[in-house]
Amino acid sequence: MRQRSIIAITAALAAGSLTLTACGSRDDDGGSSNGDKTTVVIGLDAPLSGDLSALGLGMKNSADLAAKTANKKEFVKGVEFKIEALDDQAQPSVGQQNAQKFISNKDVLGVVGPLNSSVSQQMQKPLNDAGLTQVSPANTGTELTQGDGWKTGDRVRQFKTFFRTATTDEIQGAFAADYLFNKAKLKKVYLIDDQKTYGAGLAASFKANFTKFGGKIVGTDHINPDDRDFNAVVAKIKKTGAQALYYGGEYPAAGPLSQQLKDSGQNIPLMGGDGIYSGEFPKLNKKAEGDLATSVGRPVEQLPSAKTFIADYKAAGYEDDYEAYGGLTYDATWAIIEAVKLAVEGNDGKVPSDGRKAVLDGMAKVKFDGVTGTISFDEFGDTTNHTMTAYKIKDNAWAPEFSGEPKLG
Amino acid sequence: MNELPQQLANGLILGAMYGLIAIGYTMVYGIVQLINFAHGEIFMVGGFGALTVWMVLPDGFGLGAAVPLMIIGGVLVSVAVGTAAERFAYRPLRGAPRLAPLITAIGLSIVLQQAVWMWFPDAKKDVPFPRFQGDPVDILGANIQRGDLFVLIAAPLCMIALGLFVNKTRSGRGMQATAQDPDTAKLMGINTDRIIVMAFAIGAAFAAVAAVAYGLKNGQVGFQMGFLMGLKAFTAAVLGGIGNIYGAMLGGIVLGVAESLATGYIGDIPGMDLFGGGAWKDVWAFALLILVLLFRPQGLLGERVADRA
């Protein structure tokens, strides 16, 4: 009796697992049919939990909004877009697993994301090997597109499948240096970064440009982004007479860092990149007044092209704000949608059997007026839009101060 | 301004917080030889318990008056979670191989993190915690924030209370007896199960006080904050001699001050500028731990049974 039931259970398990495997293997027709429409899946990878989830959830919703808008408008005839969102927890290893999941799903013709440059470094290669287009709305690490040689002018495109709607840290750091030295007239800056790809790259570019302008870096330090107590670092800044603190990193650590800086009696601003340009920053930091951040493009709120985006986002009733990368994510998703459109139009109105290749070919030709300005990509896959904006905290919220293209030092 | 008093004060404040959390590790270890790796999360839920109290209090309620209530709220939540963990996660495994409760502890900490993540409003990211406004106080050349005064007062008070409890009360003596020899203690009529629950509860209550201090100090709490703080507190407990309650506090303070001084000064030593600074402070803290354990494997104050709580 007992033996028989074991056999029965084993058989049931085997049957079950076979059924599951069968579900997993699909015909390679470039998309499964959904009535008379073909479903095209766009993968989205972002931190949907953890410290940076405010930014990640804003990205997820914005990508979702782009897909819904395309479906509603029937932007690509006969194609229904669907977003598959995966959480990378801001961890490179998880991002790599997610990349594999996207690759193994034949319906995925493009991937939007991730947020962190360090995560992207692990996703680029597998996606490139699979010929799957990736458009990051937030990765600003310069070497992601141009290789480590960018510092010496030896620029080489790294991966043919990688594109981004965010500009590079080289430009972002230069813009911040330009702003602090030439606009705010501050000559002595203390430099801190969190040693991640994004933070360290940003700090390096800031340092190079700031010293070229003639400014002085009066001290440097690194912090652990998981820490929340920076009093020891802050005490060191005091004796250097710094007029500002430039921080390469993200808002979860920048908030307490800025607060503890002001607590220690040093009334100097903290400036950072788009990683601190989040609504969470002033929420977590009661002394943020006067702090500065740079972000890509013109302020979404000022652009006529963004009005519809903001209205649609509100109308869709998402629980979370679109945050720093909402507009750029919408544009990144839309770039893939445009590429799918080009692919479908070039194939008699059907999704080509080799959809991934067709989308990748289409990316070079993509050009449209997006939420953040005109979107197109240069020979490295970088956005051609170099406009940046400096924001300042006024009355506990980010207010745009100055927009322009950076003067490289 | 001279930097040294400031760095010492920073280290002392941080260390007092580590020490308060470390008590929980050390008491539980002293009595059941279990390293409760979920203790960092018990600290974390205490912070959210205190924050809940603050959120339900009417607007205009002064923070000074709210803090005692917040402590009570945090302690209630931490103690409830701590004792429930003992009852449902550890007691069924008593007598099982050492590895089993350790794995349960890790599982439990993930469960607690995810529970807060899912159910506490907005806790998917760091949540603002109220802070004391007003200028810092100058004590012997160091700027001390108003919020930081809390931990400087609370830590010694907690230690005195704990010392009195362990040495002067029946339950406290029962605790010492159980720590020395659980089986004999049981034969002598001590309800060892009750003693163990008590050790978990006291540890959890101290962790909740530390969590209030953490919130007041940093102005935020987050569902992930237990990991790093728990690890540091565990290190402090080992540094001071695990099982020894005074050792836990001493270990915490030594660790905090070491971190502060390493950040402040190691970079200034010629040739060491690459290894100084905030990112390296954990390396120096653990180097210190290894050094202490090399020369004094039992920790600074020792972990001899007779010294145990």
XYZ file of C-alpha atoms in Angstrom:
718
model
C 0.000 0.000 0.000
C 2.646 2.441 1.111
C 4.851 1.675 -1.863
C 1.986 2.164 -4.240
C 1.185 5.610 -2.879
C 4.816 6.648 -3.266
C 4.660 5.557 -6.887
C 1.430 7.478 -7.341
C 2.937 10.650 -5.883
C 6.063 10.317 -7.993
C 3.953 9.852 -11.093
C 1.830 12.857 -10.253
C 4.940 14.978 -9.690
C 6.487 13.813 -12.926
C 3.310 14.591 -14.836
C 3.113 17.978 -13.179
C 6.662 18.910 -13.999
C 6.245 17.771 -17.587
C 3.210 19.998 -17.940
C 5.216 22.914 -16.577
C 8.065 22.267 -18.979
C 5.591 22.166 -21.820
C 4.333 25.586 -20.784
C 7.875 26.867 -20.860
C 8.693 25.797 -24.391
C 7.052 27.958 -26.958
C 7.366 28.146 -30.661
C 9.842 30.703 -31.806
C 7.342 32.808 -33.696
C 8.426 36.100 -32.187
C 5.312 36.489 -30.109
C 2.305 34.557 -28.987
C -1.059 35.337 -30.480
C -3.721 37.036 -28.493
C -6.818 36.951 -30.642
C -5.887 38.854 -33.780
C -3.099 40.710 -31.961
C 0.465 39.682 -31.315
C 1.757 40.280 -27.811
C 5.143 41.915 -27.579
C 6.645 41.897 -24.116
C 8.979 44.635 -22.949
C 11.011 43.604 -19.933
C 11.566 46.078 -17.138
C 14.316 45.637 -14.593
C 14.558 47.982 -11.616
C 14.793 47.857 -7.826
C 11.149 47.391 -6.860
C 11.999 46.763 -3.226
C 14.612 48.125 -0.889
C 16.255 51.474 -0.441
C 15.924 52.632 -4.017
C 12.427 51.343 -4.651
C 10.962 54.851 -4.813
C 12.932 55.371 -8.021
C 12.324 51.815 -9.251
C 8.556 51.859 -8.781
C 8.368 55.186 -10.605
C 10.211 53.506 -13.486
C 7.899 50.503 -13.502
C 4.778 52.644 -13.601
C 6.150 54.899 -16.325
C 7.024 51.931 -18.538
C 3.579 50.532 -17.880
C 2.045 53.849 -18.867
C 3.997 53.882 -22.145
C 2.794 50.376 -23.019
C -0.805 51.215 -22.137
C -0.681 54.421 -24.174
C 0.676 52.556 -27.193
C -2.052 49.936 -26.853
C -4.803 52.503 -26.489
C -3.629 54.490 -29.497
C -3.011 51.253 -31.445
C 0.337 52.818 -32.168
C 1.610 49.613 -33.767
C -1.254 47.898 -35.598
C -1.811 44.328 -34.561
C 0.584 44.508 -31.607
C -0.356 44.474 -27.951
C 2.463 45.624 -25.633
C 2.916 44.110 -22.228
C 5.414 45.027 -19.507
C 7.068 42.264 -17.545
C 8.614 43.892 -14.492
C 11.319 42.113 -12.477
C 12.834 43.306 -9.218
C 16.638 43.454 -9.190
C 16.865 44.716 -5.570
C 19.687 46.955 -6.842
C 21.881 43.817 -6.810
C 24.056 43.070 -9.839
C 23.665 39.292 -9.435
C 19.871 39.518 -9.342
C 19.936 41.769 -12.393
C 21.907 39.136 -14.255
C 19.355 36.450 -13.372
C 16.579 38.746 -14.553
C 18.426 39.270 -17.830
C 18.445 35.486 -18.280
C 14.706 35.358 -17.617
C 14.075 37.991 -20.261
C 16.297 36.160 -22.727
C 14.509 32.866 -22.215
C 11.106 34.451 -22.831
C 10.893 34.652 -26.622
C 8.136 37.255 -26.458
C 10.511 39.785 -24.922
C 11.787 42.016 -27.734
C 13.366 44.731 -25.607
C 14.394 45.457 -22.031
C 14.059 48.761 -20.196
C 16.341 49.340 -17.238
C 18.018 48.948 -14.894
C 18.435 51.853 -12.482
C 21.957 51.123 -11.262
C 25.008 51.204 -13.477
C 26.568 48.415 -11.401
C 23.570 46.207 -12.201
C 23.765 47.104 -15.869
C 27.362 45.951 -16.014
C 26.149 42.418 -15.275
C 23.196 42.558 -17.671
C 24.861 44.008 -20.753
C 26.849 40.949 -21.804
C 24.098 38.306 -21.655
C 21.618 40.623 -23.352
C 24.202 41.444 -26.006
C 24.898 37.750 -26.630
C 21.177 37.171 -27.060
C 20.846 40.185 -29.358
C 18.210 41.650 -27.073
C 17.936 45.432 -27.080
C 18.357 47.176 -23.729
C 17.501 50.818 -23.106
C 18.383 52.191 -19.705
C 16.638 55.345 -18.565
C 18.972 55.837 -15.629
C 22.461 54.369 -16.123
C 24.879 57.237 -16.303
C 28.160 55.314 -15.929
C 30.158 56.561 -18.919
C 32.091 53.320 -19.408
C 28.849 51.413 -20.021
C 28.766 52.722 -23.577
C 32.246 54.060 -24.246
C 34.494 51.709 -22.304
C 37.081 52.475 -19.665
C 39.118 54.399 -22.205
C 36.744 57.379 -22.192
C 38.920 59.131 -19.634
C 41.790 59.217 -22.104
C 39.639 59.881 -25.161
C 39.896 56.297 -26.412
C 36.183 55.650 -26.814
C 34.957 52.273 -28.041
C 31.353 51.153 -28.166
C 30.975 48.302 -25.667
C 27.749 46.517 -26.582
C 25.692 46.920 -29.720
C 22.474 46.195 -27.818
C 22.878 48.842 -25.094
C 21.217 52.242 -25.382
C 20.237 54.874 -22.853
C 18.020 57.903 -22.563
C 20.032 59.217 -19.617
C 23.194 61.088 -20.380
C 26.580 60.074 -18.991
C 28.273 60.878 -15.709
C 31.024 62.545 -17.680
C 28.510 65.163 -18.720
C 26.682 65.170 -15.399
C 29.857 65.629 -13.338
C 31.056 68.341 -15.679
C 27.741 70.130 -15.426
C 27.855 70.053 -11.621
C 31.445 71.334 -11.602
C 30.518 74.065 -14.076
C 27.545 75.057 -11.953
C 29.379 75.150 -8.609
C 32.460 76.941 -9.927
C 31.023 79.325 -12.478
C 27.447 79.929 -11.325
C 27.589 79.485 -7.543
C 31.180 80.788 -7.364
C 32.333 78.136 -4.884
C 36.025 77.321 -5.124
C 36.629 74.785 -2.334
C 34.753 71.513 -2.381
C 34.977 68.339 -0.311
C 34.351 65.174 -2.319
C 32.667 61.988 -1.065
C 31.479 58.942 -2.969
C 29.978 55.555 -2.135
C 32.442 53.538 -4.265
C 29.711 52.122 -6.479
C 30.019 52.362 -10.269
C 27.679 55.329 -10.393
C 28.953 57.258 -7.405
C 32.651 56.796 -8.076
C 32.291 57.678 -11.769
C 30.344 60.799 -10.985
C 32.859 61.907 -8.361
C 35.762 61.281 -10.758
C 34.204 63.364 -13.508
C 33.340 66.127 -11.061
C 36.873 66.190 -9.720
C 38.493 66.292 -13.163
C 36.336 69.159 -14.356
C 36.303 71.139 -11.130
C 40.094 71.174 -10.897
C 40.348 72.090 -14.603
C 38.178 75.127 -13.949
C 40.611 76.089 -11.180
C 38.638 74.890 -8.171
C 40.219 73.069 -5.266
C 39.212 69.665 -3.893
C 40.045 70.151 -0.211
C 39.547 66.535 0.800
C 38.077 63.241 -0.330
C 36.431 60.358 1.433
C 34.390 57.270 0.710
C 31.420 55.946 2.630
C 29.490 52.722 2.805
C 26.039 53.351 1.268
C 24.369 51.046 3.831
C 25.520 53.208 6.723
C 23.352 55.907 8.211
C 25.839 57.420 10.631
C 28.365 59.717 8.977
C 29.250 61.907 11.926
C 32.869 60.791 11.874
C 33.232 61.782 8.215
C 31.386 65.028 8.761
C 33.702 66.005 11.613
C 36.635 65.678 9.211
C 35.144 68.115 6.701
C 35.024 70.890 9.264
C 38.731 71.588 9.410
C 39.106 71.781 5.616
C 37.033 74.929 5.192
C 35.049 73.416 2.327
C 32.359 75.641 0.816
C 30.333 72.715 -0.497
C 30.241 68.932 -0.323
C 29.904 67.018 -3.565
C 28.526 63.509 -3.082
C 28.600 60.761 -5.698
C 25.872 58.374 -4.637
C 22.182 57.988 -3.981
C 19.598 59.569 -1.696
C 19.279 56.917 1.063
C 22.759 57.775 2.311
C 22.816 61.355 1.019
C 19.842 62.334 3.219
C 21.453 61.537 6.577
C 24.840 62.717 5.284
C 23.482 66.163 4.476
C 21.520 66.289 7.720
C 24.524 65.367 9.846
C 26.652 67.861 7.934
C 24.295 70.678 8.884
C 23.840 69.304 12.402
C 27.572 69.654 12.914
C 27.229 73.382 12.400
C 28.525 73.529 8.832
C 26.049 75.444 6.771
C 27.321 74.379 3.367
C 25.281 72.726 0.632
C 25.547 69.099 -0.387
C 25.446 68.609 -4.134
C 24.882 65.347 -5.940
C 23.745 63.851 -9.208
C 20.428 62.435 -10.323
C 20.795 59.702 -7.688
C 19.777 62.185 -5.016
C 17.244 64.014 -7.187
C 14.328 62.212 -5.564
C 11.349 63.448 -3.603
C 12.512 61.156 -0.808
C 15.644 63.231 -0.253
C 13.969 66.244 1.379
C 11.531 63.922 3.160
C 14.358 62.064 4.898
C 16.410 65.162 5.520
C 14.875 68.007 7.449
C 17.885 70.209 6.802
C 18.046 69.787 3.033
C 17.325 73.466 2.327
C 19.873 74.744 -0.170
C 21.144 71.317 -1.235
C 21.703 70.812 -4.945
C 21.307 68.055 -7.496
C 21.741 67.683 -11.221
C 19.438 65.692 -13.413
C 19.160 64.819 -17.038
C 17.139 66.947 -19.435
C 14.954 69.891 -18.637
C 12.567 69.624 -15.699
C 9.728 67.376 -16.771
C 7.250 69.863 -15.374
C 8.482 72.654 -17.655
C 8.386 70.773 -20.924
C 5.262 71.063 -23.021
C 5.968 67.513 -24.215
C 5.723 66.307 -20.624
C 2.325 67.783 -19.822
C 0.471 64.834 -21.322
C 2.781 62.418 -19.520
C 2.125 64.016 -16.158
C -1.615 64.207 -16.754
C -1.762 60.594 -17.954
C 0.342 59.408 -15.029
C -2.019 61.086 -12.593
C -5.064 59.759 -14.421
C -3.697 56.213 -14.308
C -3.808 56.456 -10.509
C -0.418 54.904 -9.710
C 0.321 54.631 -6.033
C 3.885 55.900 -6.346
C 5.307 59.083 -7.823
C 7.065 58.958 -11.215
C 10.211 60.257 -9.513
C 13.495 61.232 -11.170
C 13.437 58.682 -13.985
C 9.739 58.582 -14.898
C 10.022 60.707 -18.011
C 13.241 59.026 -19.131
C 11.715 55.579 -18.565
C 8.669 56.516 -20.595
C 10.998 57.623 -23.373
C 13.147 54.493 -23.098
C 10.061 52.298 -23.361
C 8.734 54.402 -26.187
C 12.034 54.034 -28.072
C 11.526 50.267 -28.051
C 7.909 50.699 -29.116
C 9.090 52.887 -32.017
C 11.652 50.252 -32.978
C 8.941 47.572 -32.912
C 6.834 49.797 -35.135
C 9.700 50.130 -37.618
C 10.194 46.364 -37.530
C 6.504 45.654 -38.120
C 6.254 48.195 -40.919
C 9.261 46.668 -42.621
C 7.640 43.225 -42.487
C 4.192 43.736 -44.044
C 2.500 44.630 -40.789
C 3.568 41.567 -38.853
C 6.090 41.062 -36.077
C 9.080 39.536 -37.924
C 10.124 36.026 -36.965
C 13.474 37.401 -35.878
C 11.886 40.171 -33.854
C 14.896 40.884 -31.634
C 17.206 41.544 -34.537
C 14.627 43.721 -36.275
C 14.113 45.788 -33.115
C 17.855 46.199 -32.665
C 18.207 47.333 -36.290
C 15.367 49.771 -35.738
C 17.010 51.390 -32.696
C 19.602 53.198 -34.802
C 16.833 54.901 -36.765
C 14.605 55.812 -33.826
C 13.935 59.533 -33.526
C 10.922 61.072 -31.830
C 9.824 63.873 -29.541
C 9.716 62.287 -26.127
C 8.806 63.469 -22.676
C 12.338 64.698 -21.984
C 13.063 66.174 -25.424
C 14.086 64.750 -28.773
C 15.149 61.148 -28.378
C 17.741 59.581 -30.651
C 20.961 57.692 -30.086
C 24.532 58.374 -31.184
C 27.150 55.887 -32.347
C 27.746 54.710 -28.774
C 24.073 54.219 -27.966
C 24.095 57.347 -25.819
C 21.305 59.874 -26.001
C 21.971 62.876 -28.212
C 20.204 65.059 -25.672
C 22.879 66.547 -23.384
C 20.757 69.114 -21.624
C 21.004 69.008 -17.852
C 19.328 70.894 -15.055
C 20.564 71.885 -11.620
C 17.931 71.724 -8.902
C 17.958 73.286 -5.448
C 15.882 72.417 -2.402
C 13.501 75.269 -1.670
C 10.723 74.872 0.904
C 11.448 71.159 1.198
C 11.107 70.372 -2.510
C 13.358 70.350 -5.540
C 13.080 73.520 -7.606
C 14.853 73.940 -10.959
C 17.665 76.497 -10.864
C 19.403 76.383 -14.181
C 19.290 74.332 -17.385
C 21.845 74.058 -20.137
C 24.511 71.947 -21.764
C 27.691 71.682 -19.731
C 30.828 73.461 -20.716
C 33.435 70.721 -20.497
C 36.342 71.907 -18.354
C 37.612 73.417 16.844
C 39.526 70.389 17.910
C 38.232 67.315 16.170
C 39.124 64.712 18.774
C 36.370 65.364 21.364
C 33.845 65.369 18.530
C 35.079 62.048 17.162
C 35.113 60.499 20.635
C 31.577 61.716 21.289
C 30.383 60.383 17.912
C 31.932 57.038 18.699
C 30.478 56.951 22.190
C 26.949 57.658 20.924
C 27.193 55.044 18.193
C 28.800 52.590 20.595
C 26.132 53.028 23.262
C 23.576 52.101 20.615
C 25.550 48.996 19.602
C 25.849 48.103 23.273
C 22.107 48.311 23.890
C 21.444 45.926 21.018
C 24.333 43.672 22.009
C 22.682 42.994 25.396
C 20.057 40.927 23.572
C 22.651 38.749 21.870
C 24.653 38.278 24.982
C 21.800 37.415 27.376
C 20.245 34.883 25.058
C 23.625 33.343 24.346
C 24.501 33.307 28.029
C 21.408 31.318 28.892
C 20.666 29.045 25.940
C 23.912 29.234 23.928
C 21.891 30.398 20.940
C 22.981 33.223 18.673
C 19.711 34.885 17.837
C 20.515 36.268 14.422
C 16.994 37.646 14.132
C 17.828 40.087 16.919
C 18.697 42.822 14.417
C 15.161 42.553 13.092
C 13.737 42.668 16.604
C 15.595 45.976 16.894
C 14.095 47.055 13.570
C 10.470 46.268 14.471
C 10.965 48.209 17.711
C 11.775 51.263 15.619
C 8.613 50.812 13.620
C 6.592 50.243 16.782
C 7.827 53.574 18.143
C 7.111 55.260 14.824
C 3.549 53.886 14.868
C 2.962 55.511 18.243
C 4.235 58.809 16.862
C 1.953 58.510 13.845
C -1.197 57.844 15.869
C -0.507 60.658 18.340
C -2.464 63.815 17.505
C -0.693 66.650 15.675
C 0.966 69.158 17.936
C 1.986 66.560 20.484
C 5.473 67.550 21.582
C 8.254 65.113 20.768
C 9.601 65.355 24.305
C 6.320 64.117 25.722
C 5.929 61.582 22.954
C 9.293 59.878 23.432
C 8.317 57.953 26.602
C 5.171 56.735 24.837
C 7.206 55.839 21.774
C 9.600 53.848 23.921
C 6.671 51.973 25.440
C 5.242 51.290 21.980
C 8.580 50.143 20.599
C 9.281 47.955 23.626
C 5.834 46.344 23.414
C 6.290 45.464 19.760
C 9.866 44.229 20.171
C 9.066 42.174 23.247
C 6.003 40.666 21.596
C 8.020 39.714 18.524
C 11.004 38.551 20.589
C 9.015 36.305 22.877
C 6.896 34.990 20.016
C 10.095 34.135 18.173
C 11.324 32.259 21.223
C 8.037 30.377 21.620
C 7.415 29.454 17.992
C 10.799 29.498 16.294
C 13.359 28.461 18.904
C 11.617 26.474 21.661
C 10.515 23.657 19.315
C 14.148 23.308 18.293
C 15.635 23.228 21.763
C 17.875 20.185 21.928
C 18.199 20.076 18.139
C 21.669 20.444 16.622
C 23.095 23.980 16.977
C 22.776 24.666 13.282
C 18.988 24.276 13.214
C 18.047 27.328 15.343
C 20.684 29.346 13.527
C 19.009 28.676 10.202
C 15.586 29.382 11.703
C 16.953 32.700 12.928
C 18.060 33.707 9.459
C 14.680 32.671 8.053
C 12.906 34.584 10.776
C 14.845 37.749 10.035
C 13.812 37.584 6.385
C 10.190 37.017 7.410
C 10.259 40.035 9.730
C 11.839 42.285 7.105
C 9.298 41.286 4.501
C 6.413 41.635 6.941
C 7.349 45.242 7.661
C 7.991 45.834 3.975
C 4.528 44.611 3.084
C 2.365 45.934 5.863
C 3.848 49.105 7.211
C 2.675 52.048 5.104
C 5.467 53.353 2.886
C 8.088 51.099 4.469
C 9.298 49.820 1.093
C 11.874 52.563 1.516
C 13.321 54.433 4.484
C 10.618 56.241 6.466
C 11.106 59.588 8.213
C 11.310 59.430 12.016
C 10.725 62.535 14.168
C 13.792 64.400 15.388
C 14.439 66.934 18.100
C 14.852 70.414 16.682
C 17.133 72.970 18.228
C 20.820 73.625 18.437
C 23.282 71.002 19.561
C 24.611 71.083 23.112
C 28.302 71.694 23.707
C 29.828 69.162 26.089
C 33.603 69.336 26.628
C 34.190 70.716 23.161
C 31.958 68.291 21.318
C 28.661 69.129 19.647
C 25.992 66.720 20.807
C 22.663 66.715 19.015
C 19.583 66.847 21.201
C 18.435 63.475 19.928
C 21.801 61.954 20.718
C 21.507 62.980 24.364
C 18.751 60.381 24.543
C 21.052 57.418 24.027
C 23.726 58.916 26.284
C 21.189 59.010 29.111
C 19.254 55.865 28.262
C 22.226 53.505 27.941
C 23.627 53.914 31.477
C 20.109 53.900 32.964
C 19.329 50.634 31.186
C 22.610 49.133 32.370
C 21.984 50.104 36.001
C 18.452 48.730 35.854
C 19.679 45.503 34.342
C 22.469 45.172 36.902
C 20.002 45.639 39.758
C 17.584 43.181 38.223
C 20.153 40.458 37.697
C 21.799 40.804 41.106
C 18.962 41.826 43.411
C 15.811 40.055 42.293
C 14.723 36.449 42.546
C 14.213 36.197 38.811
C 17.632 37.696 38.208
C 19.278 35.122 40.454
C 17.258 32.450 38.703
C 18.713 33.738 35.492
C 22.264 33.465 36.789
C 21.573 29.963 37.994
C 20.116 28.901 34.669
C 23.095 30.380 32.868
C 25.469 28.354 35.012
C 23.686 25.041 34.755
C 20.200 24.785 33.299
C 19.592 21.221 34.429
C 20.522 21.777 38.050
C 18.584 25.022 38.061
C 15.541 23.122 36.907
C 15.993 20.555 39.647
C 16.151 23.388 42.153
C 12.679 24.433 41.132
C 13.539 27.246 38.745
C 11.164 27.526 35.832
C 13.841 27.640 33.145
C 11.340 28.178 30.327
C 10.180 31.347 32.022
C 13.789 32.456 32.521
C 14.566 31.955 28.847
C 11.496 33.949 27.789
C 12.634 36.651 30.186
C 16.080 36.799 28.604
C 14.511 37.212 25.167
C 12.123 39.883 26.480
C 14.825 41.946 28.186
C 17.050 41.791 25.133
C 14.155 42.851 22.916
C 13.234 45.736 25.197
C 16.801 47.064 25.107
C 16.869 46.712 21.344
C 13.676 48.786 21.155
C 15.291 51.549 23.221
C 18.247 51.438 20.829
C 15.851 51.655 17.891
C 14.258 54.814 19.288
C 17.765 56.223 19.703
C 18.587 55.255 16.114
C 15.448 56.943 14.800
C 15.962 60.138 16.811
C 19.570 60.256 15.711
C 19.230 59.577 11.995
C 15.735 60.902 11.400
C 14.743 57.745 9.545
C 14.076 54.064 10.012
C 13.983 51.377 7.341
C 13.106 47.706 7.104
C 16.700 46.840 6.265
C 18.292 48.715 9.143
C 18.467 45.647 11.382
C 21.047 43.832 9.325
C 24.043 46.113 9.645
C 23.209 47.220 13.186
C 22.603 43.617 14.241
C 25.918 42.539 12.789
C 27.738 45.357 14.564
C 25.997 44.588 17.840
C 26.859 40.920 17.535
C 30.466 41.944 16.960
C 30.266 44.139 20.049
C 28.931 41.211 22.086
C 31.793 38.976 20.951
C 34.325 41.748 21.492
C 33.178 42.280 25.067
C 32.902 38.553 25.788
C 29.667 36.960 24.689
C 27.450 36.039 27.619
C 28.672 38.963 29.695
C 26.225 41.863 29.975
C 28.774 44.495 30.958
C 31.041 43.167 28.241
C 28.323 43.835 25.685
C 28.172 47.512 26.591
C 31.949 47.843 26.769
C 32.340 46.008 23.443
C 29.786 48.332 21.849
C 31.560 51.438 23.018
C 34.992 50.161 22.015
C 33.634 49.290 18.578
C 31.894 52.646 18.113
C 34.913 54.673 19.204
C 37.219 52.547 17.041
C 35.050 53.200 13.998
C 34.969 56.907 14.661
C 38.686 57.251 15.216
C 39.519 55.069 12.215
C 37.395 57.293 9.998
C 38.865 60.433 11.443
C 42.546 59.661 11.675
C 43.808 56.624 9.811
C 43.698 58.521 6.541
C 46.001 61.163 8.010
C 48.782 58.695 8.768
C 51.374 59.046 5.998
C 51.021 56.287 3.447
C 47.615 55.229 4.785
C 45.454 57.732 2.935
C 44.026 54.955 0.775
C 42.830 52.982 3.791
C 41.292 55.757 5.846
C 37.836 57.175 5.615
C 34.295 56.098 6.095
C 34.253 53.088 3.805
C 37.181 51.503 5.608
C 35.904 51.877 9.148
C 34.230 48.457 9.136
C 37.503 46.881 8.052
C 39.299 48.458 10.987
C 36.515 47.505 13.365
C 36.767 43.866 12.336
C 40.553 43.980 12.389
C 40.261 45.131 15.987
C 37.882 42.261 16.726
C 40.320 39.734 15.289
C 43.200 41.239 17.256
C 41.276 41.078 20.508
C 40.191 37.517 19.865
C 43.754 36.488 19.000
C 45.065 37.607 22.336
C 41.924 37.243 24.428
C 39.701 34.609 22.831
C 37.142 35.020 25.591
C 36.613 38.701 24.761
C 37.503 41.821 26.714
C 35.613 40.980 29.890
C 35.571 37.242 29.411
C 32.704 34.835 28.967
C 33.280 32.679 31.994
C 30.112 31.065 33.216
C 30.287 32.639 36.636
C 30.394 36.112 35.117
C 27.403 35.523 32.977
C 24.125 37.237 33.545
